[in-house]
Coordinates of C-alpha atoms and ligand atoms in Angstrom, one line a residue:
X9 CA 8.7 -22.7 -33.7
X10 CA 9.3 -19.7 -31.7
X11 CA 7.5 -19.3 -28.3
X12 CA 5.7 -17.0 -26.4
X13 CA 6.4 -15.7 -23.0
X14 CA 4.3 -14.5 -19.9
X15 CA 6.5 -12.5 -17.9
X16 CA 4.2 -12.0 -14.4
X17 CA 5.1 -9.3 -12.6
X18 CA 2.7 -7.7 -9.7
X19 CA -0.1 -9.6 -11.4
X20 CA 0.0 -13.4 -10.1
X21 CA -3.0 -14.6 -11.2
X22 CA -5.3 -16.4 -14.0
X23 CA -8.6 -14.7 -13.5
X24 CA -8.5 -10.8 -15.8
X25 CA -5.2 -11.5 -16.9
X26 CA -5.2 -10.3 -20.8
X27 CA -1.2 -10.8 -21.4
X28 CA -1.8 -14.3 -20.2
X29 CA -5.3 -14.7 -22.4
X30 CA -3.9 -13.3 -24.9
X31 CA -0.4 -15.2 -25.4
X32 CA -2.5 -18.8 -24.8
X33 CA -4.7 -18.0 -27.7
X34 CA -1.1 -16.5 -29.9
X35 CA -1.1 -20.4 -31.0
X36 CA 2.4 -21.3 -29.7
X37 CA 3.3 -22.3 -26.7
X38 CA 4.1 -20.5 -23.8
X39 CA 6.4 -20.0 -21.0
X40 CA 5.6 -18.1 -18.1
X41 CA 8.1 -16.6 -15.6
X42 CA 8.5 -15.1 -12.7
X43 CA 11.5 -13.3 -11.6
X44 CA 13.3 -12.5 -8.0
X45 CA 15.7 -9.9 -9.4
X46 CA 19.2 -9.7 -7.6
X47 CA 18.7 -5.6 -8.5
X48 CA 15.7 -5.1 -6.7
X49 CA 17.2 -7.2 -3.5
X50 CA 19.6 -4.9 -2.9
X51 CA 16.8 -1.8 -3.5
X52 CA 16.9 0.2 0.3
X53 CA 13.1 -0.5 0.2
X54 CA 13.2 -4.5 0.1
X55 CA 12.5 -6.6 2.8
X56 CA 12.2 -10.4 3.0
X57 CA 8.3 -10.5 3.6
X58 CA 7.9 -8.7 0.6
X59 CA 9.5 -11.3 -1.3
X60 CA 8.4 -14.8 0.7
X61 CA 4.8 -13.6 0.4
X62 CA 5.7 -13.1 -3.8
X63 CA 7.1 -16.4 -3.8
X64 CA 4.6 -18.0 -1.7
X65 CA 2.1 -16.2 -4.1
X66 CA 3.7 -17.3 -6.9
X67 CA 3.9 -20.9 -5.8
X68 CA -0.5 -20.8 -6.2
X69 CA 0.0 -19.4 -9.4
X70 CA 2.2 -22.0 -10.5
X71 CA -0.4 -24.6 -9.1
X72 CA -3.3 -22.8 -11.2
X73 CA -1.4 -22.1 -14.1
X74 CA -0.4 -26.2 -14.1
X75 CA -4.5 -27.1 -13.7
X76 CA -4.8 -25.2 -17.0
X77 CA -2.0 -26.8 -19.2
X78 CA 0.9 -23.9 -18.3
X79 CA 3.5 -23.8 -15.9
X80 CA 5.2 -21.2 -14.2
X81 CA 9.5 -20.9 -13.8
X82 CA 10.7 -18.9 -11.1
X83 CA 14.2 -17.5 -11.2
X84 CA 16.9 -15.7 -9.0
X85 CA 17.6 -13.6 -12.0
X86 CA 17.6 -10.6 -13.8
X87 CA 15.2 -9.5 -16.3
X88 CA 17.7 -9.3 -19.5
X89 CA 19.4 -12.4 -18.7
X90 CA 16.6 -14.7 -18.1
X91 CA 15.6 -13.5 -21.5
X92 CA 18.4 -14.1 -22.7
X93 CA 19.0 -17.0 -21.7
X94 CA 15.7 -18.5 -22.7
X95 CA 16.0 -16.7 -26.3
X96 CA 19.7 -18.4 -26.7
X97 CA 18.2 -22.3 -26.0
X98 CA 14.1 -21.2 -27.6
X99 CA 13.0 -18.3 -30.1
X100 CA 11.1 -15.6 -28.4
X101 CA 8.8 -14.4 -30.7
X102 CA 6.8 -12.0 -27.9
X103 CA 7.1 -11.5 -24.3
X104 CA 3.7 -10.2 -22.8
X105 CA 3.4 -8.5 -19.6
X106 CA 1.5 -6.0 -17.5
X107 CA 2.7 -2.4 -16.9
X108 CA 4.5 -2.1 -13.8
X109 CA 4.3 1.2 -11.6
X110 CA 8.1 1.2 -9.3
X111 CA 10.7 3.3 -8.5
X112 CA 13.5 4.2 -10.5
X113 CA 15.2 1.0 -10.8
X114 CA 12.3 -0.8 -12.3
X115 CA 11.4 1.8 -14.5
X116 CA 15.0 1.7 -15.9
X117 CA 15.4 -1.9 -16.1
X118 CA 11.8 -1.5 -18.1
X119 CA 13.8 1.2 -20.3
X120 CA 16.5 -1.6 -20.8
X121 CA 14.4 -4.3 -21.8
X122 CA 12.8 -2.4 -23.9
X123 CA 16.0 -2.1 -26.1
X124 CA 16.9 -5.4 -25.6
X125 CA 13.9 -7.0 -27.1
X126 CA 14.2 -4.1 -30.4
X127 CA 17.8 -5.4 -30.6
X128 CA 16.8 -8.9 -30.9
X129 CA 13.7 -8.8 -32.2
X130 CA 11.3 -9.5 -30.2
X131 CA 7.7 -8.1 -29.7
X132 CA 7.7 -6.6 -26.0
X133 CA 3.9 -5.8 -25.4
X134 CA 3.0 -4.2 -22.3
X135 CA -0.7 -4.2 -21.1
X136 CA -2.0 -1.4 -18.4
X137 CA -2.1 -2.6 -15.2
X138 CA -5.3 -1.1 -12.5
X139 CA -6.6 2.1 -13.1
X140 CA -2.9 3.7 -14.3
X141 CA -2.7 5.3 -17.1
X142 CA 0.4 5.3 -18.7
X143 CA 1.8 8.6 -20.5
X144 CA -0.7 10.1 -18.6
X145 CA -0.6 14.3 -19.9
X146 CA -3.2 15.8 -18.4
X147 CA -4.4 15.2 -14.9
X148 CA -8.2 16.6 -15.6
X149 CA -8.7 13.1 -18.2
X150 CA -7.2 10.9 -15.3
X151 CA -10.6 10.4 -13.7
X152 CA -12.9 9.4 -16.6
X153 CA -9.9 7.1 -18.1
X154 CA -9.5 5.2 -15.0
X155 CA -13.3 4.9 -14.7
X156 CA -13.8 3.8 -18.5
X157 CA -10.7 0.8 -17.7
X158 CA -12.7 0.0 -14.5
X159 CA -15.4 -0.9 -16.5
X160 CA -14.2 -3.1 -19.3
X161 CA -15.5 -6.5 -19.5
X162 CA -13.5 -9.1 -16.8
X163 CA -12.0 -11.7 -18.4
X164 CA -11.7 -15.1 -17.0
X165 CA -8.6 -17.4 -17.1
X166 CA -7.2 -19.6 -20.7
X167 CA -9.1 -22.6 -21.1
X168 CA -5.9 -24.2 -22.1
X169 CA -2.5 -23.3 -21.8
X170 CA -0.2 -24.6 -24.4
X171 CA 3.0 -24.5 -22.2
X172 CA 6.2 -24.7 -22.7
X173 CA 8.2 -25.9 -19.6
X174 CA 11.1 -23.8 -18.5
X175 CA 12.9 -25.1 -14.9
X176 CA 11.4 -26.6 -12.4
X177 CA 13.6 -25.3 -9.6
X178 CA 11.7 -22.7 -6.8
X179 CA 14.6 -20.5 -5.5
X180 CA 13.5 -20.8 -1.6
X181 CA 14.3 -18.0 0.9
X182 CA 17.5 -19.9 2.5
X183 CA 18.7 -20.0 -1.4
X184 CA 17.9 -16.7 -2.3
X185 CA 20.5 -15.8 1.1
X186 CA 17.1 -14.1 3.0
X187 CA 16.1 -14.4 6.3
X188 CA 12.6 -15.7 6.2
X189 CA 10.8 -13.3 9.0
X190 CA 8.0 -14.4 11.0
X191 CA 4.8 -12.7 10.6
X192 CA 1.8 -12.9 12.8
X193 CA -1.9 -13.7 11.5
X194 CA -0.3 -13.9 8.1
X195 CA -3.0 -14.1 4.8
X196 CA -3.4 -17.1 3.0
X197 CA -1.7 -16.1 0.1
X198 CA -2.9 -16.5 -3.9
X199 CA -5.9 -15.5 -6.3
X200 CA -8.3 -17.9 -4.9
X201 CA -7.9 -16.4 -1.1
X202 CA -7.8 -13.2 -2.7
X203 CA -11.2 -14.0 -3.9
X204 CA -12.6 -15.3 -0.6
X205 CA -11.2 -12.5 0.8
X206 CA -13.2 -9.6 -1.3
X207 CA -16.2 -12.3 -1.0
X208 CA -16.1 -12.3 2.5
X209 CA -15.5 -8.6 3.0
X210 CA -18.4 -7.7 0.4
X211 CA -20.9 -10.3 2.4
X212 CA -19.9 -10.8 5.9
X213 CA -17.3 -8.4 6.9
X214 CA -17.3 -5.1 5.7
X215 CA -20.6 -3.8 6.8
X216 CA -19.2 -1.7 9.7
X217 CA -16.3 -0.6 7.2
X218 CA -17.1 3.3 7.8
X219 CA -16.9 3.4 11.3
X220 CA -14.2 0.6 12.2
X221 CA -11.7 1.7 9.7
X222 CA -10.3 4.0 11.8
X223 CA -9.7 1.7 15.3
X224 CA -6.4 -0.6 14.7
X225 CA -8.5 -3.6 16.7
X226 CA -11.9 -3.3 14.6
X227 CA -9.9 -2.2 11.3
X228 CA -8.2 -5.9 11.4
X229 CA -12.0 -7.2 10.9
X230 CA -13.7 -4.7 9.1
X231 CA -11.1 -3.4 6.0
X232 CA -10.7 -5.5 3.2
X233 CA -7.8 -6.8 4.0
X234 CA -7.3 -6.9 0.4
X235 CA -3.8 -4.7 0.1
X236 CA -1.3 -7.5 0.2
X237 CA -3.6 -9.7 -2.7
X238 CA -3.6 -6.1 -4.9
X239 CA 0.1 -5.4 -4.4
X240 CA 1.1 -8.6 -5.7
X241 CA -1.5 -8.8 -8.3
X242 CA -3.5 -12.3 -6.8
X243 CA -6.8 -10.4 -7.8
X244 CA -7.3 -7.3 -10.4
X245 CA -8.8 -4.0 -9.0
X246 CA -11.2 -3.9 -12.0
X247 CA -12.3 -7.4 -9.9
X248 CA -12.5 -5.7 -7.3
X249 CA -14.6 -2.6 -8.4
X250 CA -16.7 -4.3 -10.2
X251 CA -17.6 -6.8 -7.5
X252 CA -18.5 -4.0 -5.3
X253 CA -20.7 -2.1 -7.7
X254 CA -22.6 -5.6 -8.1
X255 CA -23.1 -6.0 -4.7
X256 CA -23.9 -2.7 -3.7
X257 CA -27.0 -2.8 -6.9
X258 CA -28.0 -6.3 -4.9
X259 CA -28.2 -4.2 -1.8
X260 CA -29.9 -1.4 -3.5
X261 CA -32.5 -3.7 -4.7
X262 CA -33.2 -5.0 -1.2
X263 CA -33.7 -1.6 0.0
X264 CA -36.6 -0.4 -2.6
X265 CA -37.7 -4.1 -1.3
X266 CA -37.7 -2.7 2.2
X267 CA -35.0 -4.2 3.6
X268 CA -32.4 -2.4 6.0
X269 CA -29.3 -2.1 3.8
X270 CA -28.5 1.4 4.5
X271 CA -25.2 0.5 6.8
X272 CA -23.8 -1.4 4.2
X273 CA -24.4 0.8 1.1
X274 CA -22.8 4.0 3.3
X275 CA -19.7 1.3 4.1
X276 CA -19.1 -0.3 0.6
X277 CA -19.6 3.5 -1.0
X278 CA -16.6 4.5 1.6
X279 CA -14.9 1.7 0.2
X280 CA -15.2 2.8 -3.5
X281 CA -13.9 5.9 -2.8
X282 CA -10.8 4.3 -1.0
X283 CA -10.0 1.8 -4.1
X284 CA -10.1 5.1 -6.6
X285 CA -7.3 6.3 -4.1
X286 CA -5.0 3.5 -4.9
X287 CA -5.4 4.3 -8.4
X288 CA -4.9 7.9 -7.7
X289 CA -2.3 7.2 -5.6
X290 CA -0.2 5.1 -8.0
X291 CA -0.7 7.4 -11.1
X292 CA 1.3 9.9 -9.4
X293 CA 4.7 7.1 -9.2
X294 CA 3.6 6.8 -13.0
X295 CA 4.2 10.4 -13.5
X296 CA 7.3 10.5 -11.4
X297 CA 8.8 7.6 -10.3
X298 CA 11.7 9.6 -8.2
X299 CA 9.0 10.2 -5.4
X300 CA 10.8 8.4 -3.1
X301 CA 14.0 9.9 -3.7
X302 CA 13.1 13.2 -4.4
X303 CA 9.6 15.1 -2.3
X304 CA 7.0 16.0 -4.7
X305 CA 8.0 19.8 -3.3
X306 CA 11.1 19.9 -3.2
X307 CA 11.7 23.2 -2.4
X308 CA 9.5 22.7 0.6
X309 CA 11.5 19.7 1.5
X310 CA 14.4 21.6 1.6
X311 CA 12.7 24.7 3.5
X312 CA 11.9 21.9 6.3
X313 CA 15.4 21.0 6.9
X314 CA 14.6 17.6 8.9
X315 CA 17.6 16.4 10.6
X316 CA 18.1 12.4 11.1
X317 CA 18.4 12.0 15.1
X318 CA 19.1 8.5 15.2
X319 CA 18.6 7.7 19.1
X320 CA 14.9 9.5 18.0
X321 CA 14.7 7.1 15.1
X322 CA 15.2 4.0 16.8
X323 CA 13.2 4.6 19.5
X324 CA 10.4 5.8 16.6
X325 CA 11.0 2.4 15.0
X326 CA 11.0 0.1 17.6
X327 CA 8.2 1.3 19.2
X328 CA 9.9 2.5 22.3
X329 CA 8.7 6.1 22.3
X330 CA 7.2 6.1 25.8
X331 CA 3.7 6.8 23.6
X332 CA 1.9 4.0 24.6
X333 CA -0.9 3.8 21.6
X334 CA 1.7 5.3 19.3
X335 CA 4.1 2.1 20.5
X336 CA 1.4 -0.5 20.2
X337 CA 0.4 0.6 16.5
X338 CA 4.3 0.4 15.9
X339 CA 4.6 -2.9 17.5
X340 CA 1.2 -4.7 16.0
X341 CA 2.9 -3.5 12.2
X342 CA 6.4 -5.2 12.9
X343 CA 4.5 -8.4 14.1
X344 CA 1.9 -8.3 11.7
X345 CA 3.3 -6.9 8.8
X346 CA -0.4 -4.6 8.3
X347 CA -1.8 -2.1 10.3
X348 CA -5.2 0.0 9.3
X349 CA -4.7 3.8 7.3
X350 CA -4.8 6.2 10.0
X351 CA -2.4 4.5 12.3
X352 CA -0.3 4.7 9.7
X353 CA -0.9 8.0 8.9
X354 CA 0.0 8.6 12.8
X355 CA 3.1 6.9 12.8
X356 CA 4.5 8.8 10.1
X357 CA 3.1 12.1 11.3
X358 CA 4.5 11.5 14.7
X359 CA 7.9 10.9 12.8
X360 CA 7.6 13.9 10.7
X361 CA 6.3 16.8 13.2
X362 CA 6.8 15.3 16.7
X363 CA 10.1 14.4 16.2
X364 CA 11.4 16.0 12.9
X365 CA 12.5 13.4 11.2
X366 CA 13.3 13.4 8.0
X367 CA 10.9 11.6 5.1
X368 CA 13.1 9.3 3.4
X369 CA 14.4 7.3 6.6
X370 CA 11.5 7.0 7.9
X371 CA 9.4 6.1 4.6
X372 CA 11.8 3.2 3.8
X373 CA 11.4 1.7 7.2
X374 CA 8.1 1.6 6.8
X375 CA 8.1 0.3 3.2
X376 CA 10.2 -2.4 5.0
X377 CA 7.5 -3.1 7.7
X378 CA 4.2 -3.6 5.0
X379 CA 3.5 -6.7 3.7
X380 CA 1.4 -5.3 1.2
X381 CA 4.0 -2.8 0.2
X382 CA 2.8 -1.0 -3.0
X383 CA 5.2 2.0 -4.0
X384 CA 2.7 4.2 -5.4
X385 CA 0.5 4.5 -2.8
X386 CA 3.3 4.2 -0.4
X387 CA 5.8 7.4 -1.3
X388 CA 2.6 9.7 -2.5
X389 CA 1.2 9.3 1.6
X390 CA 4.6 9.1 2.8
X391 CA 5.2 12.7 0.7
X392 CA 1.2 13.6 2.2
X393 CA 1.8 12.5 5.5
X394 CA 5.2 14.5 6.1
X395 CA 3.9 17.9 4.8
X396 CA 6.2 17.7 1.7
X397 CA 3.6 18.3 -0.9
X398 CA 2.4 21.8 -0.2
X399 CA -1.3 21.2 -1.6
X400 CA -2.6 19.0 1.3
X401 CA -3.7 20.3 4.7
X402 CA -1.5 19.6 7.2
X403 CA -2.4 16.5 9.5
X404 CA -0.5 15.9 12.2
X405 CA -1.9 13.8 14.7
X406 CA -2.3 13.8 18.4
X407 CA -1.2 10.1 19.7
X408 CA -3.0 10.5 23.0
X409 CA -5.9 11.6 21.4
X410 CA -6.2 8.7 18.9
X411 CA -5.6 6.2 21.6
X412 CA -8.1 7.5 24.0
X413 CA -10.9 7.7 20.8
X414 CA -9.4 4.1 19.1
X415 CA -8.7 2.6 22.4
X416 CA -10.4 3.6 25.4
X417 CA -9.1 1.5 27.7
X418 CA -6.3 0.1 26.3
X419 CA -6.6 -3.2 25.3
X420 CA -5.0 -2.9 22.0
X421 CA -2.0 -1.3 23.9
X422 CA -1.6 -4.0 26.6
X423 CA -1.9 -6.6 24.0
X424 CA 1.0 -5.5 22.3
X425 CA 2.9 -4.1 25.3
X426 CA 3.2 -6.3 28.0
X427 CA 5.0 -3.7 30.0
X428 CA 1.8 -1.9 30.4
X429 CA -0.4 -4.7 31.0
X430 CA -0.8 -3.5 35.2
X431 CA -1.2 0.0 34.4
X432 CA -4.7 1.4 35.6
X433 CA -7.0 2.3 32.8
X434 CA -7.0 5.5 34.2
X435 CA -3.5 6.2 33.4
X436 CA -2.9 4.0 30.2
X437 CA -2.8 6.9 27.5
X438 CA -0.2 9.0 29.7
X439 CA 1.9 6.2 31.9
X440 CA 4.4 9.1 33.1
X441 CA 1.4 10.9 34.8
X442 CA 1.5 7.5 37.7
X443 CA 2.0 8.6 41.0
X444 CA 5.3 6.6 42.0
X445 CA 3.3 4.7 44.4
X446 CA 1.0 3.1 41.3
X447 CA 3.9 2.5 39.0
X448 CA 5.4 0.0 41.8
X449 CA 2.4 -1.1 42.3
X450 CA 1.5 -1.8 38.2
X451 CA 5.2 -3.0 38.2
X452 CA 5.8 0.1 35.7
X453 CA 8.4 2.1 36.6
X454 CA 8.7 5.0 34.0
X455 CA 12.0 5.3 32.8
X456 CA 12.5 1.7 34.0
X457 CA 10.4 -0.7 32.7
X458 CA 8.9 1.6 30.0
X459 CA 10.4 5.0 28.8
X460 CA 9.5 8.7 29.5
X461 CA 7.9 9.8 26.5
X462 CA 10.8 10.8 23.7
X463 CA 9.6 14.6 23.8
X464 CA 6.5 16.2 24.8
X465 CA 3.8 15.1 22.6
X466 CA 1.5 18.6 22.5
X467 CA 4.5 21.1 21.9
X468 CA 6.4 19.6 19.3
X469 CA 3.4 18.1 17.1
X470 CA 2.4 22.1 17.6
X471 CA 5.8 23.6 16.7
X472 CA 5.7 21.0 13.7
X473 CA 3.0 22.4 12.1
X474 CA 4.1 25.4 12.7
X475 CA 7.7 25.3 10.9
X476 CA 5.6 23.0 8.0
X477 CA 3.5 25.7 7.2
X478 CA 6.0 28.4 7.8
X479 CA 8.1 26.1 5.0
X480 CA 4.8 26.9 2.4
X481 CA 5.3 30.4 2.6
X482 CA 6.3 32.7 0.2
X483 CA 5.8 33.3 -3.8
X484 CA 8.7 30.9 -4.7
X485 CA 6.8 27.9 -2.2
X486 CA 3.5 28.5 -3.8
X487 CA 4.5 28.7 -7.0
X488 CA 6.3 25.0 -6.5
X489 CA 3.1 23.7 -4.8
X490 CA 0.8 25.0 -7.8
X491 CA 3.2 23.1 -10.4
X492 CA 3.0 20.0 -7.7
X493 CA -0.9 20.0 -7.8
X494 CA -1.2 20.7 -11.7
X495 CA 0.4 17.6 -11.9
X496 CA -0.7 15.9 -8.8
X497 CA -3.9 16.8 -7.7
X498 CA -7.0 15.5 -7.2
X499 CA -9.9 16.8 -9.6
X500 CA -12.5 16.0 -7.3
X501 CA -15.0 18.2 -7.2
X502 CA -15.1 20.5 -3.7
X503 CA -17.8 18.6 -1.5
X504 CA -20.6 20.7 0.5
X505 CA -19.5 22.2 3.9
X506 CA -21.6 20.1 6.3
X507 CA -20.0 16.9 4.0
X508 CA -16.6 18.5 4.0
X509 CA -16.9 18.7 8.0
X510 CA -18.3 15.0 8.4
X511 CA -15.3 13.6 6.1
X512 CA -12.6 16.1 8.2
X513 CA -14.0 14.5 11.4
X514 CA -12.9 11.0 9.8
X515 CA -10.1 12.7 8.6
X516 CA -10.6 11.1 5.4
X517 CA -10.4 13.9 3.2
X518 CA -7.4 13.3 1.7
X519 CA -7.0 14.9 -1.6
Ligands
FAD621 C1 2.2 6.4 5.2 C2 1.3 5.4 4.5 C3 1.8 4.4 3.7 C4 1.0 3.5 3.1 N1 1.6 2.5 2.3 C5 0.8 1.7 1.6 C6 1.4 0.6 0.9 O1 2.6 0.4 0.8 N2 0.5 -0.3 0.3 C7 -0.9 -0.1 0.3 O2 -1.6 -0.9 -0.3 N3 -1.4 0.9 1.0 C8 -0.6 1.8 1.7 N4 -1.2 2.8 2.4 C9 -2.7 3.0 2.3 C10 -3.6 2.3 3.3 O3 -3.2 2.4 4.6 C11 -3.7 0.8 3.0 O4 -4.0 0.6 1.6 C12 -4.8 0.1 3.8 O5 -4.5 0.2 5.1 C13 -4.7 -1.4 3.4 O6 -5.7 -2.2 4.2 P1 -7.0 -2.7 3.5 O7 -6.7 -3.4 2.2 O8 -7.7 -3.5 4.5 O9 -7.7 -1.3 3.2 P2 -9.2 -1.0 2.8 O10 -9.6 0.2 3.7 O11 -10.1 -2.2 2.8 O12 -9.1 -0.4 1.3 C14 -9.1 -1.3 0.2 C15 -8.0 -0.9 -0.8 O13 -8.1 0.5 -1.1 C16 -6.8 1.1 -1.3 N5 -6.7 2.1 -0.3 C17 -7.3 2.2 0.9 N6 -6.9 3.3 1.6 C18 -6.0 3.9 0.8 C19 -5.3 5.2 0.8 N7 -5.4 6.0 1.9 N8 -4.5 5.5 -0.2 C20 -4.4 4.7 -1.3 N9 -5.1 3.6 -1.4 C21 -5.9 3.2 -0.4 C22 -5.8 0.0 -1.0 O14 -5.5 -0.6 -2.3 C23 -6.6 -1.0 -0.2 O15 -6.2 -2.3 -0.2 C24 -0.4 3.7 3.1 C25 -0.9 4.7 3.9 C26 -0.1 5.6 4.6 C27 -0.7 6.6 5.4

């Protein structure tokens, strides 16, 4: 009899699964695969920790999926021939997976499967993935479909799995020729830490969400934590929504009981807003998954002109910049593999208008850096962040100024530059300002034992934004940008001044 197969993508889990629901209750058995595609190895925007954290991912879902009767093969393979393959020795009756967002080369091995299966006759069904809605025409219906998929019923994991055993094997990272890369503070990975995780955020951690998003120490704490479990699928963001509006009805309830819940309603409500963004964020990859080849604005891209200065880029990526906040954010990501929003929003400012650098480069270096790594979200800031869109305001961030407000006195910076670890308080934003006498004495020479700053912060961030919004000018730029946010843009509503100048001070306000 032919067999079914589960084909798990970015969604490695049991729990709101409906491909893998529905193929266990198809009444054959089924075979459930995982792949680690030599085509998206060689993608510029791969990185090893993307792919052990997958495979370590996986590896739990294999365990789970055993509990219920299933198993899980993972192969070194690509899509079409593991099918293949598996069709040549067993009948494939239906191959069931989730709708995967990429870039271009997933979208066109989709594209290719597609016509394989019709070729061989087999049912391909795809089910939508988050709040992304696929073949998506209008932007102005976005809202209300994403929120009518947020709430449909969560589904929990087969009773039983009829399996059908495929390989054994686990290609490891030595096997699959990759450098396994060390990462600091690393997250348990799976759906059931995926689920302690929201748990613990929901109940313990995220009540001082709104105000310690923004600082790279407290953000570690007080965010969710939950990007690298959503980009690899261990928990659903219906889950996750859902969980939250649960919670936030318990706390409402406490309150009319007289209870002081008022921190943690204002914190979760931030955090609703911010997993609609990841949703909104994603759609636009849907709509046009050449964002991180091509700007949204092209024309604008072009008008910009960035220039790749390689001695600039190093030092940018290494962390060597002579900024000291800007090269402990820098630092803390390589180690860590995560850093919170706004630092990243800095370091790719400071890339873009400090020192001119040109989106692409730098965007794929930082793909390379995240461990939660999720392209949609990733090439629609990286496009925000670098002024290429035309419909956002421009932010370019002072790096002095966000260590002196997110780090007073530099802790976070000497714990991730020991260079700086002798340096005064006074002087630990702007080391070149030391008298010589206290740099020998802090055993911090500038230009020695840490660098001059690359450029002058203040001037080029200015003339950034200048030549950025000189690059919007013109009938030809606006017409561009108008096409960009018909097809782009946020529907929200325009919020009241006083609320408009309360979210600009967070600098929230992000579309
Ligand atoms: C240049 C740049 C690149 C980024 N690349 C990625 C990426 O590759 N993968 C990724 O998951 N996030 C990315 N982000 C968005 C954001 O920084 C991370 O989602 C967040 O820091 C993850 O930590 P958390 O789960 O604790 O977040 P929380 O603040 O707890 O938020 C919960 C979830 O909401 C979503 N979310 C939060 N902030 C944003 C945002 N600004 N835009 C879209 N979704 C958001 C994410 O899914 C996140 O996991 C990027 C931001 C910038 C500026």
């Amino acid at each position: 009899m032919a067999i079914e197969v589960v084909w798990f993508k970015r969604d490695l889990r049991t729990y709101d699964n409906p491909p893998l629901v529905e193929a266990s209750e198809s009444g054959k058995q089924v075979a459930c695969i995982f792949l680690i595609e030599p085509e998206r190895l060689d993608q510029p925007d791969s990185d090893p920790i993307h792919i052990e954290w997958e495979l370590d991912c996986a590896i739990e879902l294999r365990r789970e999926l055993k509990n219920l009767g299933g198993s899980l093969e993972i192969r070194n393979e690509g899509a079409i021939s593991a099918f293949a393959d598996i069709h040549s020795k067993n009948v494939i009756s239906t191959i069931r997976s989730h709708e995967e967002t990429g870039t271009g080369w997933s979208f066109d091995r989709d594209k290719r499967v597609r016509r394989w299966c019709r070729k061989n006759g087999i049912d391909w069904v795809e089910y939508p993935s988050n709040g992304v809605i696929r073949g998506l025409r209008n932007r102005d219906k976005w809202k209300s479909s994403r929120d009518r998929r947020m709430r449909l019923e969560l589904i929990d994991p087969p009773r039983q799995i009829n399996g059908f055993p495929l390989g054994n094997a686990i290609p490891t990272m030595e096997l699959l020729g990759l450098e396994r890369r060390d990462v600091l503070h690393r997250p348990k990975p799976g759906q059931e830490a995926a689920i302690e995780t929201l748990e613990s955020f929901l109940t313990v951690r995220g009540e001082s969400y709104r105000w310690a998003m923004s600082g790279p120490s407290q953000a570690t704490i007080h965010c969710s934590r939950l990007s690298p479990y959503l980009s690899a699928g261990c928990i659903s963001m219906r889950r996750v929504v859902q969980k939250t509006s649960a919670r936030m009805r318990h706390l409402r309830e406490k309150r009319s009981e007289g209870q002081d819940t008022e921190r943690w309603l204002k914190s979760l409500s931030s955090f609703q807003s911010r997993i609609a963004w990841h949703c909104h964020f994603m759609q636009k990859l849907e709509n046009e998954p050449t964002l991180d080849i091509t700007a949204q604005n092209p024309l604008i891209d072009n008008n910009l002109n960035r220039e790749l200065d390689h001695l600039k880029f190093e030092a940018w990526s290494e962390g060597r910049t002579g900024w000291p906040f800007f090269d402990a954010c820098m630092r803390s990501l390589i180690a860590t593999g995560w850093i919170n929003f706004r630092m990243r929003a800095m370091l790719m400012s400071a890339a873009s208008y400090n020192l001119w650098l040109p989106w692409r480069e730098t965007g794929l270096y930082l793909a390379r850096q995240f461990l939660d790594y999720e392209p949609g979200i990733h090439w629609s800031q990286v496009g925000m962040q670098s002024g290429t869109t035309g419909i956002n305001s421009v932010r370019a961030y002072s790096v002095t100024k966000q260590g002196r407000d997110h780090d007073p006195k530099g802790a976070f910076i000497r714990s991730w530059i020991p260079e700086l670890n002798r340096v005064p308080d006074e002087y630990i934003h702007e080391p070149w300002k030391m008298p010589a006498s206290i740099q020998t004495e802090s055993d911090c020479v500038i230009g020695v034992d840490y660098p001059h700053p690359i450029v002058d912060e203040a001037s080029t961030r200015k003339e950034g934004v200048r030549m950025t919004y000189a690059a919007r000018r013109g009938d030809e730029a606006r017409e561009a940008s108008k096409r960009v946010y018909d097809k782009h843009g946020s529907r929200r509503r325009p919020v009241n001044r006083k609320r408009a100048k309360e979210l600009d001070k967070n600098q929230t306000k992000l579309f």
